[in-house]
């Protein structure tokens, strides 16, 4: 069993403070609401500040390429704050999913551009794709690197410059770099207005092979596993915002001559939610630490965290909507954005049920109704 470090280091807390300060200044809830109603759901100005002034875009990128040379623990802290603000940025797609593939490919030029905030990238897979899913075969590659096919429900495509495309080539599966200008991006309706989705269509688009058949499946699986692990931190930050905002509201709202939060039934609901969030924090930190340290049981910890944090975030958002009463149901209050982000995150990179099934397989736990193989005692 891996010895885990769940505590936040001084560096991580400093990073959190820097990101939180930027988000408080440039990404208050009312600004997110207003942006979602406009033609540009992503805040490119916010991303530029986070990337160029705070350096979040290149956290795991080596210092020699302009990055911070940090571990995934620091990226997890950033996602906590982005989730807490329900921020409309491309961090998950660019700085986590695409960067994981580019690091495995030693793509120096692309990593340098991403770390500098000069461009963003995204991994061209359907957002619900789970880490253990089969290699996608929706895009075909010719021997000269021309790609044709369509992938639906791709996240973080607005203003994207580089596409990382899994494709099936003559020699087998591969991961290709394609300029976004060579593709047709068609926006799709999305429940989460802060993370829009699009269909990516390639018609003979020129691509550069990053990783060949010998490692393509393993690298893609690792990228999706990393994304699923760090998404838990986003869900944690989201759940913590919902609880804190609800508690603050119930301490002020009065009904029947009393502060609403003084009712025992509501106290119990909030206490139960606090316990769930405390468990989610431990699970998310364990998953991030296991991946950062290369622990052998990282996949198990990610499955535990992904199945727990998804449900906790949804429950926190649902409680926030209900306990805010009528105002929580209106477009003027941002809590509904958090509920939609939580529900969309619950389907992203594997549903809780999918992660529980993966966990059962990893720990050799038979499915309900299955006959367990009898253990033969040692003699």
GROMACS .gro file of C-alpha atoms in nm:
model
  379
    1UNK     CA    1   0.000   0.000   0.000
    2UNK     CA    2   0.129   0.346  -0.092
    3UNK     CA    3   0.225   0.585   0.187
    4UNK     CA    4   0.018   0.892   0.100
    5UNK     CA    5   0.081   1.258   0.169
    6UNK     CA    6  -0.258   1.429   0.187
    7UNK     CA    7  -0.140   1.758   0.337
    8UNK     CA    8  -0.095   2.072   0.131
    9UNK     CA    9   0.261   2.200   0.113
   10UNK     CA   10   0.356   2.564   0.160
   11UNK     CA   11   0.420   2.594  -0.215
   12UNK     CA   12   0.076   2.452  -0.294
   13UNK     CA   13  -0.091   2.698  -0.056
   14UNK     CA   14   0.099   2.987  -0.215
   15UNK     CA   15  -0.015   2.869  -0.557
   16UNK     CA   16  -0.372   2.842  -0.432
   17UNK     CA   17  -0.361   3.198  -0.298
   18UNK     CA   18  -0.230   3.332  -0.629
   19UNK     CA   19  -0.494   3.153  -0.837
   20UNK     CA   20  -0.774   3.244  -0.594
   21UNK     CA   21  -0.676   3.611  -0.602
   22UNK     CA   22  -0.687   3.620  -0.982
   23UNK     CA   23  -1.023   3.442  -0.991
   24UNK     CA   24  -1.171   3.670  -0.726
   25UNK     CA   25  -1.067   3.972  -0.931
   26UNK     CA   26  -1.154   3.853  -1.281
   27UNK     CA   27  -1.402   3.568  -1.239
   28UNK     CA   28  -1.673   3.652  -0.983
   29UNK     CA   29  -1.995   3.448  -1.014
   30UNK     CA   30  -2.189   3.729  -1.179
   31UNK     CA   31  -1.918   3.763  -1.447
   32UNK     CA   32  -1.941   3.389  -1.520
   33UNK     CA   33  -2.318   3.418  -1.551
   34UNK     CA   34  -2.289   3.710  -1.791
   35UNK     CA   35  -2.026   3.536  -2.004
   36UNK     CA   36  -2.236   3.220  -2.041
   37UNK     CA   37  -2.510   3.428  -2.199
   38UNK     CA   38  -2.269   3.578  -2.453
   39UNK     CA   39  -2.104   3.449  -2.770
   40UNK     CA   40  -1.768   3.376  -2.600
   41UNK     CA   41  -1.821   3.135  -2.310
   42UNK     CA   42  -1.448   3.099  -2.253
   43UNK     CA   43  -1.263   3.388  -2.089
   44UNK     CA   44  -0.945   3.416  -2.296
   45UNK     CA   45  -0.834   3.718  -2.094
   46UNK     CA   46  -0.858   3.521  -1.771
   47UNK     CA   47  -0.664   3.234  -1.927
   48UNK     CA   48  -0.391   3.472  -2.042
   49UNK     CA   49  -0.347   3.607  -1.689
   50UNK     CA   50  -0.345   3.258  -1.535
   51UNK     CA   51  -0.101   3.129  -1.795
   52UNK     CA   52   0.138   3.422  -1.827
   53UNK     CA   53   0.134   3.576  -1.480
   54UNK     CA   54   0.066   3.277  -1.255
   55UNK     CA   55   0.214   3.009  -1.481
   56UNK     CA   56  -0.061   2.748  -1.444
   57UNK     CA   57  -0.054   2.646  -1.811
   58UNK     CA   58   0.291   2.493  -1.780
   59UNK     CA   59   0.289   2.351  -1.429
   60UNK     CA   60   0.400   1.995  -1.522
   61UNK     CA   61   0.619   2.114  -1.813
   62UNK     CA   62   0.996   2.102  -1.743
   63UNK     CA   63   1.163   2.431  -1.654
   64UNK     CA   64   1.390   2.399  -1.958
   65UNK     CA   65   1.080   2.436  -2.178
   66UNK     CA   66   0.942   2.734  -1.990
   67UNK     CA   67   0.725   2.541  -1.744
   68UNK     CA   68   0.736   2.509  -1.366
   69UNK     CA   69   0.851   2.148  -1.345
   70UNK     CA   70   0.584   2.086  -1.082
   71UNK     CA   71   0.397   1.766  -1.005
   72UNK     CA   72   0.032   1.680  -1.056
   73UNK     CA   73  -0.036   1.779  -0.694
   74UNK     CA   74   0.004   2.144  -0.791
   75UNK     CA   75  -0.224   2.099  -1.094
   76UNK     CA   76  -0.482   1.947  -0.860
   77UNK     CA   77  -0.471   2.255  -0.637
   78UNK     CA   78  -0.532   2.479  -0.940
   79UNK     CA   79  -0.833   2.268  -1.039
   80UNK     CA   80  -0.974   2.298  -0.687
   81UNK     CA   81  -0.977   2.674  -0.727
   82UNK     CA   82  -1.111   2.662  -1.084
   83UNK     CA   83  -1.392   2.437  -0.962
   84UNK     CA   84  -1.460   2.669  -0.668
   85UNK     CA   85  -1.504   2.958  -0.913
   86UNK     CA   86  -1.677   2.747  -1.184
   87UNK     CA   87  -1.423   2.918  -1.408
   88UNK     CA   88  -1.466   2.895  -1.787
   89UNK     CA   89  -1.108   2.805  -1.885
   90UNK     CA   90  -0.935   2.535  -2.088
   91UNK     CA   91  -0.716   2.407  -1.805
   92UNK     CA   92  -0.847   2.048  -1.800
   93UNK     CA   93  -0.822   1.996  -2.174
   94UNK     CA   94  -0.501   2.185  -2.239
   95UNK     CA   95  -0.288   2.177  -1.923
   96UNK     CA   96  -0.391   1.826  -1.815
   97UNK     CA   97  -0.514   1.598  -2.096
   98UNK     CA   98  -0.318   1.734  -2.394
   99UNK     CA   99  -0.008   1.816  -2.190
  100UNK     CA  100   0.011   1.459  -2.056
  101UNK     CA  101   0.029   1.326  -2.411
  102UNK     CA  102   0.280   1.590  -2.525
  103UNK     CA  103   0.505   1.515  -2.227
  104UNK     CA  104   0.502   1.146  -2.317
  105UNK     CA  105   0.591   1.239  -2.675
  106UNK     CA  106   0.871   1.480  -2.575
  107UNK     CA  107   0.709   1.739  -2.801
  108UNK     CA  108   0.931   2.030  -2.697
  109UNK     CA  109   0.800   2.296  -2.936
  110UNK     CA  110   0.436   2.233  -2.851
  111UNK     CA  111   0.504   2.218  -2.476
  112UNK     CA  112   0.697   2.546  -2.487
  113UNK     CA  113   0.408   2.720  -2.662
  114UNK     CA  114   0.153   2.581  -2.416
  115UNK     CA  115   0.362   2.673  -2.112
  116UNK     CA  116   0.400   3.030  -2.238
  117UNK     CA  117   0.025   3.060  -2.284
  118UNK     CA  118   0.075   3.134  -2.654
  119UNK     CA  119  -0.175   2.864  -2.753
  120UNK     CA  120  -0.396   2.595  -2.606
  121UNK     CA  121  -0.450   2.232  -2.700
  122UNK     CA  122  -0.709   1.967  -2.635
  123UNK     CA  123  -0.734   1.591  -2.654
  124UNK     CA  124  -0.984   1.492  -2.924
  125UNK     CA  125  -1.188   1.228  -2.741
  126UNK     CA  126  -1.551   1.233  -2.638
  127UNK     CA  127  -1.563   1.387  -2.291
  128UNK     CA  128  -1.743   1.087  -2.132
  129UNK     CA  129  -1.458   0.851  -2.236
  130UNK     CA  130  -1.336   0.649  -1.936
  131UNK     CA  131  -0.967   0.565  -1.885
  132UNK     CA  132  -1.015   0.192  -1.943
  133UNK     CA  133  -1.224   0.241  -2.259
  134UNK     CA  134  -1.098   0.082  -2.582
  135UNK     CA  135  -0.880   0.297  -2.808
  136UNK     CA  136  -1.119   0.516  -3.017
  137UNK     CA  137  -1.132   0.428  -3.387
  138UNK     CA  138  -1.346   0.712  -3.517
  139UNK     CA  139  -1.053   0.874  -3.702
  140UNK     CA  140  -0.845   0.699  -3.968
  141UNK     CA  141  -0.491   0.799  -4.065
  142UNK     CA  142  -0.315   0.730  -4.392
  143UNK     CA  143   0.047   0.631  -4.420
  144UNK     CA  144   0.135   0.994  -4.498
  145UNK     CA  145  -0.043   1.127  -4.187
  146UNK     CA  146  -0.369   1.254  -4.333
  147UNK     CA  147  -0.657   1.216  -4.088
  148UNK     CA  148  -1.024   1.167  -4.165
  149UNK     CA  149  -1.313   1.115  -3.926
  150UNK     CA  150  -1.540   1.281  -3.670
  151UNK     CA  151  -1.527   1.283  -3.292
  152UNK     CA  152  -1.830   1.411  -3.100
  153UNK     CA  153  -1.853   1.580  -2.761
  154UNK     CA  154  -1.498   1.714  -2.743
  155UNK     CA  155  -1.433   1.963  -2.462
  156UNK     CA  156  -1.223   2.278  -2.449
  157UNK     CA  157  -1.235   2.353  -2.822
  158UNK     CA  158  -1.311   2.730  -2.817
  159UNK     CA  159  -0.997   2.925  -2.918
  160UNK     CA  160  -0.798   2.600  -2.928
  161UNK     CA  161  -0.486   2.601  -3.147
  162UNK     CA  162  -0.369   2.239  -3.142
  163UNK     CA  163  -0.560   1.912  -3.151
  164UNK     CA  164  -0.418   1.587  -3.015
  165UNK     CA  165  -0.603   1.320  -3.213
  166UNK     CA  166  -0.612   0.944  -3.146
  167UNK     CA  167  -0.636   0.775  -3.485
  168UNK     CA  168  -0.611   0.429  -3.635
  169UNK     CA  169  -0.332   0.417  -3.893
  170UNK     CA  170  -0.198   0.148  -4.128
  171UNK     CA  171   0.043   0.025  -3.862
  172UNK     CA  172  -0.206   0.053  -3.577
  173UNK     CA  173  -0.326   0.317  -3.330
  174UNK     CA  174  -0.138   0.643  -3.296
  175UNK     CA  175  -0.161   0.989  -3.144
  176UNK     CA  176  -0.129   1.277  -3.391
  177UNK     CA  177  -0.088   1.655  -3.363
  178UNK     CA  178  -0.321   1.850  -3.592
  179UNK     CA  179  -0.358   2.225  -3.626
  180UNK     CA  180  -0.710   2.324  -3.525
  181UNK     CA  181  -0.738   2.538  -3.839
  182UNK     CA  182  -0.732   2.214  -4.041
  183UNK     CA  183  -1.047   2.084  -3.867
  184UNK     CA  184  -1.411   2.181  -3.865
  185UNK     CA  185  -1.541   2.244  -3.515
  186UNK     CA  186  -1.918   2.238  -3.473
  187UNK     CA  187  -2.049   2.351  -3.132
  188UNK     CA  188  -2.290   2.112  -2.958
  189UNK     CA  189  -2.546   2.187  -2.694
  190UNK     CA  190  -2.398   2.132  -2.350
  191UNK     CA  191  -2.556   2.112  -2.006
  192UNK     CA  192  -2.250   2.285  -1.859
  193UNK     CA  193  -2.245   2.633  -2.009
  194UNK     CA  194  -1.898   2.697  -1.866
  195UNK     CA  195  -1.741   2.402  -2.051
  196UNK     CA  196  -1.886   2.398  -2.405
  197UNK     CA  197  -1.854   2.094  -2.629
  198UNK     CA  198  -1.804   2.056  -3.003
  199UNK     CA  199  -1.782   1.793  -3.274
  200UNK     CA  200  -1.439   1.778  -3.442
  201UNK     CA  201  -1.448   1.680  -3.811
  202UNK     CA  202  -1.128   1.600  -4.001
  203UNK     CA  203  -1.121   1.556  -4.378
  204UNK     CA  204  -0.775   1.465  -4.495
  205UNK     CA  205  -0.623   1.698  -4.235
  206UNK     CA  206  -0.243   1.686  -4.218
  207UNK     CA  207  -0.125   1.538  -3.890
  208UNK     CA  208   0.212   1.472  -3.730
  209UNK     CA  209   0.259   1.140  -3.557
  210UNK     CA  210   0.349   1.201  -3.192
  211UNK     CA  211   0.328   0.848  -3.054
  212UNK     CA  212   0.316   0.530  -3.256
  213UNK     CA  213   0.135   0.199  -3.212
  214UNK     CA  214   0.381   0.068  -2.955
  215UNK     CA  215   0.276   0.322  -2.689
  216UNK     CA  216  -0.034   0.501  -2.817
  217UNK     CA  217  -0.292   0.302  -2.619
  218UNK     CA  218  -0.093   0.320  -2.294
  219UNK     CA  219  -0.029   0.694  -2.326
  220UNK     CA  220  -0.393   0.771  -2.405
  221UNK     CA  221  -0.505   0.562  -2.108
  222UNK     CA  222  -0.259   0.745  -1.882
  223UNK     CA  223  -0.384   1.084  -2.007
  224UNK     CA  224  -0.746   0.989  -1.937
  225UNK     CA  225  -0.652   0.846  -1.597
  226UNK     CA  226  -0.472   1.171  -1.511
  227UNK     CA  227  -0.771   1.373  -1.627
  228UNK     CA  228  -1.011   1.161  -1.422
  229UNK     CA  229  -0.792   1.197  -1.112
  230UNK     CA  230  -0.756   1.574  -1.136
  231UNK     CA  231  -1.122   1.623  -1.223
  232UNK     CA  232  -1.188   1.501  -0.868
  233UNK     CA  233  -1.012   1.812  -0.737
  234UNK     CA  234  -1.234   2.033  -0.950
  235UNK     CA  235  -1.538   1.853  -0.805
  236UNK     CA  236  -1.396   1.903  -0.455
  237UNK     CA  237  -1.360   2.279  -0.503
  238UNK     CA  238  -1.708   2.298  -0.651
  239UNK     CA  239  -1.860   2.109  -0.355
  240UNK     CA  240  -1.678   2.327  -0.103
  241UNK     CA  241  -1.812   2.645  -0.269
  242UNK     CA  242  -2.166   2.507  -0.261
  243UNK     CA  243  -2.144   2.424   0.110
  244UNK     CA  244  -1.982   2.753   0.209
  245UNK     CA  245  -2.228   2.960   0.005
  246UNK     CA  246  -2.526   2.770   0.145
  247UNK     CA  247  -2.408   2.805   0.504
  248UNK     CA  248  -2.356   3.179   0.456
  249UNK     CA  249  -2.706   3.214   0.309
  250UNK     CA  250  -2.872   3.015   0.588
  251UNK     CA  251  -2.698   3.227   0.851
  252UNK     CA  252  -2.861   3.539   0.709
  253UNK     CA  253  -3.199   3.421   0.582
  254UNK     CA  254  -3.479   3.455   0.841
  255UNK     CA  255  -3.816   3.280   0.847
  256UNK     CA  256  -4.082   3.251   1.121
  257UNK     CA  257  -3.880   3.499   1.328
  258UNK     CA  258  -3.567   3.282   1.328
  259UNK     CA  259  -3.251   3.247   1.127
  260UNK     CA  260  -3.318   2.957   0.892
  261UNK     CA  261  -2.988   2.795   0.970
  262UNK     CA  262  -3.090   2.750   1.334
  263UNK     CA  263  -3.332   2.470   1.242
  264UNK     CA  264  -3.193   2.136   1.356
  265UNK     CA  265  -3.297   1.948   1.042
  266UNK     CA  266  -3.095   2.183   0.823
  267UNK     CA  267  -2.793   2.159   1.055
  268UNK     CA  268  -2.797   1.782   1.018
  269UNK     CA  269  -2.815   1.803   0.639
  270UNK     CA  270  -2.520   2.040   0.627
  271UNK     CA  271  -2.318   1.833   0.873
  272UNK     CA  272  -2.372   1.520   0.664
  273UNK     CA  273  -2.263   1.710   0.354
  274UNK     CA  274  -1.951   1.837   0.532
  275UNK     CA  275  -1.855   1.478   0.615
  276UNK     CA  276  -1.898   1.371   0.252
  277UNK     CA  277  -1.681   1.661   0.136
  278UNK     CA  278  -1.413   1.575   0.391
  279UNK     CA  279  -1.405   1.224   0.246
  280UNK     CA  280  -1.394   1.363  -0.107
  281UNK     CA  281  -1.097   1.584  -0.013
  282UNK     CA  282  -0.904   1.284   0.118
  283UNK     CA  283  -0.988   1.075  -0.189
  284UNK     CA  284  -0.899   1.350  -0.438
  285UNK     CA  285  -0.571   1.428  -0.265
  286UNK     CA  286  -0.483   1.057  -0.251
  287UNK     CA  287  -0.546   1.017  -0.624
  288UNK     CA  288  -0.336   1.321  -0.715
  289UNK     CA  289  -0.053   1.222  -0.482
  290UNK     CA  290  -0.050   0.863  -0.612
  291UNK     CA  291  -0.020   0.979  -0.973
  292UNK     CA  292   0.242   1.239  -0.884
  293UNK     CA  293   0.456   0.981  -0.704
  294UNK     CA  294   0.401   0.705  -0.961
  295UNK     CA  295   0.245   0.472  -0.704
  296UNK     CA  296   0.169   0.121  -0.822
  297UNK     CA  297  -0.190   0.140  -0.691
  298UNK     CA  298  -0.265   0.477  -0.852
  299UNK     CA  299  -0.542   0.334  -1.072
  300UNK     CA  300  -0.721   0.199  -0.763
  301UNK     CA  301  -0.704   0.534  -0.584
  302UNK     CA  302  -0.824   0.718  -0.893
  303UNK     CA  303  -1.124   0.485  -0.925
  304UNK     CA  304  -1.212   0.537  -0.558
  305UNK     CA  305  -1.183   0.915  -0.588
  306UNK     CA  306  -1.368   0.943  -0.919
  307UNK     CA  307  -1.664   0.740  -0.797
  308UNK     CA  308  -1.690   0.931  -0.466
  309UNK     CA  309  -1.614   1.290  -0.569
  310UNK     CA  310  -1.860   1.291  -0.860
  311UNK     CA  311  -2.155   1.200  -0.641
  312UNK     CA  312  -2.046   1.434  -0.362
  313UNK     CA  313  -2.024   1.733  -0.596
  314UNK     CA  314  -2.370   1.665  -0.738
  315UNK     CA  315  -2.518   1.623  -0.391
  316UNK     CA  316  -2.356   1.947  -0.269
  317UNK     CA  317  -2.493   2.138  -0.567
  318UNK     CA  318  -2.840   1.986  -0.528
  319UNK     CA  319  -2.846   2.076  -0.158
  320UNK     CA  320  -2.733   2.428  -0.242
  321UNK     CA  321  -3.017   2.475  -0.491
  322UNK     CA  322  -3.279   2.338  -0.252
  323UNK     CA  323  -3.160   2.524   0.057
  324UNK     CA  324  -3.143   2.854  -0.128
  325UNK     CA  325  -3.517   2.821  -0.185
  326UNK     CA  326  -3.672   3.017  -0.469
  327UNK     CA  327  -3.364   3.231  -0.539
  328UNK     CA  328  -3.163   2.914  -0.612
  329UNK     CA  329  -3.398   2.833  -0.897
  330UNK     CA  330  -3.351   3.163  -1.077
  331UNK     CA  331  -3.109   3.256  -1.352
  332UNK     CA  332  -2.981   3.542  -1.137
  333UNK     CA  333  -2.817   3.307  -0.885
  334UNK     CA  334  -2.500   3.124  -0.990
  335UNK     CA  335  -2.577   2.808  -0.792
  336UNK     CA  336  -2.749   2.654  -1.094
  337UNK     CA  337  -2.423   2.689  -1.290
  338UNK     CA  338  -2.253   2.479  -1.025
  339UNK     CA  339  -2.527   2.215  -1.042
  340UNK     CA  340  -2.486   2.191  -1.419
  341UNK     CA  341  -2.106   2.176  -1.391
  342UNK     CA  342  -2.139   1.903  -1.125
  343UNK     CA  343  -2.380   1.697  -1.338
  344UNK     CA  344  -2.160   1.734  -1.646
  345UNK     CA  345  -1.848   1.642  -1.450
  346UNK     CA  346  -2.030   1.332  -1.323
  347UNK     CA  347  -2.041   1.205  -1.682
  348UNK     CA  348  -1.693   1.322  -1.783
  349UNK     CA  349  -1.401   1.078  -1.811
  350UNK     CA  350  -1.610   0.790  -1.677
  351UNK     CA  351  -1.931   0.783  -1.475
  352UNK     CA  352  -1.921   0.684  -1.105
  353UNK     CA  353  -2.066   0.344  -1.196
  354UNK     CA  354  -1.797   0.293  -1.460
  355UNK     CA  355  -1.525   0.376  -1.207
  356UNK     CA  356  -1.678   0.141  -0.949
  357UNK     CA  357  -1.677  -0.139  -1.206
  358UNK     CA  358  -1.314  -0.061  -1.285
  359UNK     CA  359  -1.234  -0.063  -0.914
  360UNK     CA  360  -1.397  -0.403  -0.869
  361UNK     CA  361  -1.181  -0.546  -1.145
  362UNK     CA  362  -0.865  -0.387  -1.005
  363UNK     CA  363  -0.915  -0.534  -0.657
  364UNK     CA  364  -1.049  -0.867  -0.786
  365UNK     CA  365  -1.395  -0.814  -0.638
  366UNK     CA  366  -1.658  -1.032  -0.809
  367UNK     CA  367  -1.969  -0.861  -0.941
  368UNK     CA  368  -2.299  -0.916  -0.753
  369UNK     CA  369  -2.431  -1.262  -0.835
  370UNK     CA  370  -2.098  -1.386  -0.966
  371UNK     CA  371  -1.947  -1.699  -0.816
  372UNK     CA  372  -1.615  -1.622  -0.654
  373UNK     CA  373  -1.325  -1.851  -0.731
  374UNK     CA  374  -1.254  -2.056  -0.416
  375UNK     CA  375  -0.914  -1.989  -0.268
  376UNK     CA  376  -0.689  -2.294  -0.236
  377UNK     CA  377  -0.511  -2.297   0.099
  378UNK     CA  378  -0.136  -2.318   0.092
  379UNK     CA  379   0.011  -2.644   0.218
   0.00000   0.00000   0.00000
